[in-house]
Structures are given as C-alpha cells and as structure tokens.
C-alpha cells in the first residue's frame, strides 16, 4: 500500500502542496536516489554487526516514518531532506529481503520464488496506485503520507511473529 503514494502521491504532493512545477519532482527523486546510495553503503558496513532481520525492520520503520514527515513539509528543501533520509531506508529493505531469500530458499526454487515475489510487488503496486488516485480525490497528500507512513511503520510488527526468529537463524 505504500508504493502508490510513493509513486503517484509524490507527483500530486509537488503540484498541490509545494505548488511547484515538475522539475522539483526530479529534485525530490534525485534526493531519494542519493539517499539510496548512502543507504547501500551503510548496509555494507551495518551487515557485519546487525542481523539481517533487524536491518529489514529498521528499513521498514524508516520507510514509514519518513513518509509521515512529509506531512510537515511545506518547502522544497525540507521535502528533499526527508526524501534523502527516506532513500537511506530503501536499500535496508531491498538488500536484506533479497539476501534472506537467497539464504533461505533452496537453489532449485530460488528463481521461482524471486519471480513470484517481484510479480506480486509489481501487481500490488499497480493496485496501490489506482487506490491512491481514488483516495487523493478525497484527501490531501500530506494526510495520505501521514496515514500511509504510520501503516507502513506498523508493518514492522512482523518481527513479533514467532517463526520469523527461525527464519533469521536459517538465514545466518
């Protein structure tokens, strides 16, 4: 549910909240991409000291909470800073989950699992974008980012699922 606001919501945010043209969207996306580079480097160092599952949970929490911060953003620079920080969390999610899949899934099934996983991400992103478009007819982007950010951060509650600890042990 977070990818629709991340994709469509950001464009509407630029137009309706920041009241800017879409060159600002390029700056925001660039800020997020720079954050992703920093996050990838951070992952490289943190991976030696922090469990994979913890990196994943930190990334999920960062993903949600930084979207919440967009609720307070009224100027370009603040939005760029927030999206830079947001970008740091993205590799923590993507690299951790990919590594866990590579370590847990048997070799002969890995391609199928990655295929199913990425198709489900693409499919749910399309649904999320459609729902976001409908929601934005009734709610402004700042409230949407606050709501979606809180829901996204709450997804980190998966850490309390008992079998997840076994998954982490198997991944290490």
PDB file of C-alpha atoms in Angstrom, residues 32-107:
ATOM      1  CA  UNK A  32      15.858   9.895  -2.667  1.00  0.00           C
ATOM      2  CA  UNK A  33      18.286   8.212  -5.087  1.00  0.00           C
ATOM      3  CA  UNK A  34      21.245   9.830  -3.304  1.00  0.00           C
ATOM      4  CA  UNK A  35      19.845   8.533  -0.017  1.00  0.00           C
ATOM      5  CA  UNK A  36      19.636   5.060  -1.560  1.00  0.00           C
ATOM      6  CA  UNK A  37      23.333   5.223  -2.453  1.00  0.00           C
ATOM      7  CA  UNK A  38      24.186   6.235   1.112  1.00  0.00           C
ATOM      8  CA  UNK A  39      21.860   3.505   2.451  1.00  0.00           C
ATOM      9  CA  UNK A  40      23.560   0.889   0.265  1.00  0.00           C
ATOM     10  CA  UNK A  41      26.960   1.862   1.640  1.00  0.00           C
ATOM     11  CA  UNK A  42      25.565   1.882   5.186  1.00  0.00           C
ATOM     12  CA  UNK A  43      24.124  -1.596   4.616  1.00  0.00           C
ATOM     13  CA  UNK A  44      27.532  -2.826   3.559  1.00  0.00           C
ATOM     14  CA  UNK A  45      29.003  -1.741   6.904  1.00  0.00           C
ATOM     15  CA  UNK A  46      25.991  -2.493   9.133  1.00  0.00           C
ATOM     16  CA  UNK A  47      25.562  -6.014   7.760  1.00  0.00           C
ATOM     17  CA  UNK A  48      28.672  -7.063   9.670  1.00  0.00           C
ATOM     18  CA  UNK A  49      27.236  -6.017  13.026  1.00  0.00           C
ATOM     19  CA  UNK A  50      23.429  -6.128  12.733  1.00  0.00           C
ATOM     20  CA  UNK A  51      21.243  -9.156  11.972  1.00  0.00           C
ATOM     21  CA  UNK A  52      19.589  -9.182   8.563  1.00  0.00           C
ATOM     22  CA  UNK A  53      16.100  -9.250  10.025  1.00  0.00           C
ATOM     23  CA  UNK A  54      16.907  -6.211  12.160  1.00  0.00           C
ATOM     24  CA  UNK A  55      18.175  -4.300   9.122  1.00  0.00           C
ATOM     25  CA  UNK A  56      14.942  -5.196   7.344  1.00  0.00           C
ATOM     26  CA  UNK A  57      12.820  -3.996  10.274  1.00  0.00           C
ATOM     27  CA  UNK A  58      14.837  -0.763  10.601  1.00  0.00           C
ATOM     28  CA  UNK A  59      14.335  -0.163   6.875  1.00  0.00           C
ATOM     29  CA  UNK A  60      10.576  -0.748   7.093  1.00  0.00           C
ATOM     30  CA  UNK A  61      10.257   1.604  10.051  1.00  0.00           C
ATOM     31  CA  UNK A  62      12.357   4.269   8.289  1.00  0.00           C
ATOM     32  CA  UNK A  63      10.266   3.855   5.135  1.00  0.00           C
ATOM     33  CA  UNK A  64       7.043   4.530   7.008  1.00  0.00           C
ATOM     34  CA  UNK A  65       8.192   7.209   9.421  1.00  0.00           C
ATOM     35  CA  UNK A  66       9.911   9.305   6.774  1.00  0.00           C
ATOM     36  CA  UNK A  67       6.694   9.325   4.744  1.00  0.00           C
ATOM     37  CA  UNK A  68       4.964  10.609   7.888  1.00  0.00           C
ATOM     38  CA  UNK A  69       7.419  13.510   7.944  1.00  0.00           C
ATOM     39  CA  UNK A  70       6.165  14.671   4.538  1.00  0.00           C
ATOM     40  CA  UNK A  71       3.004  15.707   6.399  1.00  0.00           C
ATOM     41  CA  UNK A  72       5.021  18.591   7.835  1.00  0.00           C
ATOM     42  CA  UNK A  73       6.953  19.525   4.671  1.00  0.00           C
ATOM     43  CA  UNK A  74       5.909  22.841   3.162  1.00  0.00           C
ATOM     44  CA  UNK A  75       9.081  23.821   1.279  1.00  0.00           C
ATOM     45  CA  UNK A  76      11.243  22.104  -1.325  1.00  0.00           C
ATOM     46  CA  UNK A  77      14.412  21.793   0.758  1.00  0.00           C
ATOM     47  CA  UNK A  78      12.629  20.109   3.670  1.00  0.00           C
ATOM     48  CA  UNK A  79      10.926  17.654   1.315  1.00  0.00           C
ATOM     49  CA  UNK A  80      14.283  16.925  -0.357  1.00  0.00           C
ATOM     50  CA  UNK A  81      15.923  16.287   3.018  1.00  0.00           C
ATOM     51  CA  UNK A  82      13.091  13.989   4.109  1.00  0.00           C
ATOM     52  CA  UNK A  83      13.279  12.011   0.870  1.00  0.00           C
ATOM     53  CA  UNK A  84      17.066  11.742   1.194  1.00  0.00           C
ATOM     54  CA  UNK A  85      16.589  10.152   4.628  1.00  0.00           C
ATOM     55  CA  UNK A  86      13.748   8.045   3.208  1.00  0.00           C
ATOM     56  CA  UNK A  87      16.088   6.781   0.499  1.00  0.00           C
ATOM     57  CA  UNK A  88      18.551   5.507   3.106  1.00  0.00           C
ATOM     58  CA  UNK A  89      15.970   3.000   4.349  1.00  0.00           C
ATOM     59  CA  UNK A  90      15.101   1.555   0.935  1.00  0.00           C
ATOM     60  CA  UNK A  91      18.312  -0.497   0.475  1.00  0.00           C
ATOM     61  CA  UNK A  92      17.980  -1.748   4.040  1.00  0.00           C
ATOM     62  CA  UNK A  93      14.686  -3.303   2.963  1.00  0.00           C
ATOM     63  CA  UNK A  94      15.597  -4.431  -0.530  1.00  0.00           C
ATOM     64  CA  UNK A  95      19.047  -5.865   0.125  1.00  0.00           C
ATOM     65  CA  UNK A  96      18.027  -7.541   3.394  1.00  0.00           C
ATOM     66  CA  UNK A  97      14.979  -9.280   1.954  1.00  0.00           C
ATOM     67  CA  UNK A  98      16.914 -10.366  -1.149  1.00  0.00           C
ATOM     68  CA  UNK A  99      19.716 -11.764   0.998  1.00  0.00           C
ATOM     69  CA  UNK A 100      17.265 -13.590   3.246  1.00  0.00           C
ATOM     70  CA  UNK A 101      15.570 -15.174   0.215  1.00  0.00           C
ATOM     71  CA  UNK A 102      18.955 -16.187  -1.216  1.00  0.00           C
ATOM     72  CA  UNK A 103      19.986 -17.810   2.056  1.00  0.00           C
ATOM     73  CA  UNK A 104      16.698 -19.494   2.969  1.00  0.00           C
ATOM     74  CA  UNK A 105      15.289 -20.762  -0.336  1.00  0.00           C
ATOM     75  CA  UNK A 106      16.846 -23.886  -1.874  1.00  0.00           C
ATOM     76  CA  UNK A 107      18.826 -23.282  -5.067  1.00  0.00           C
TER      77      UNK A 107
END
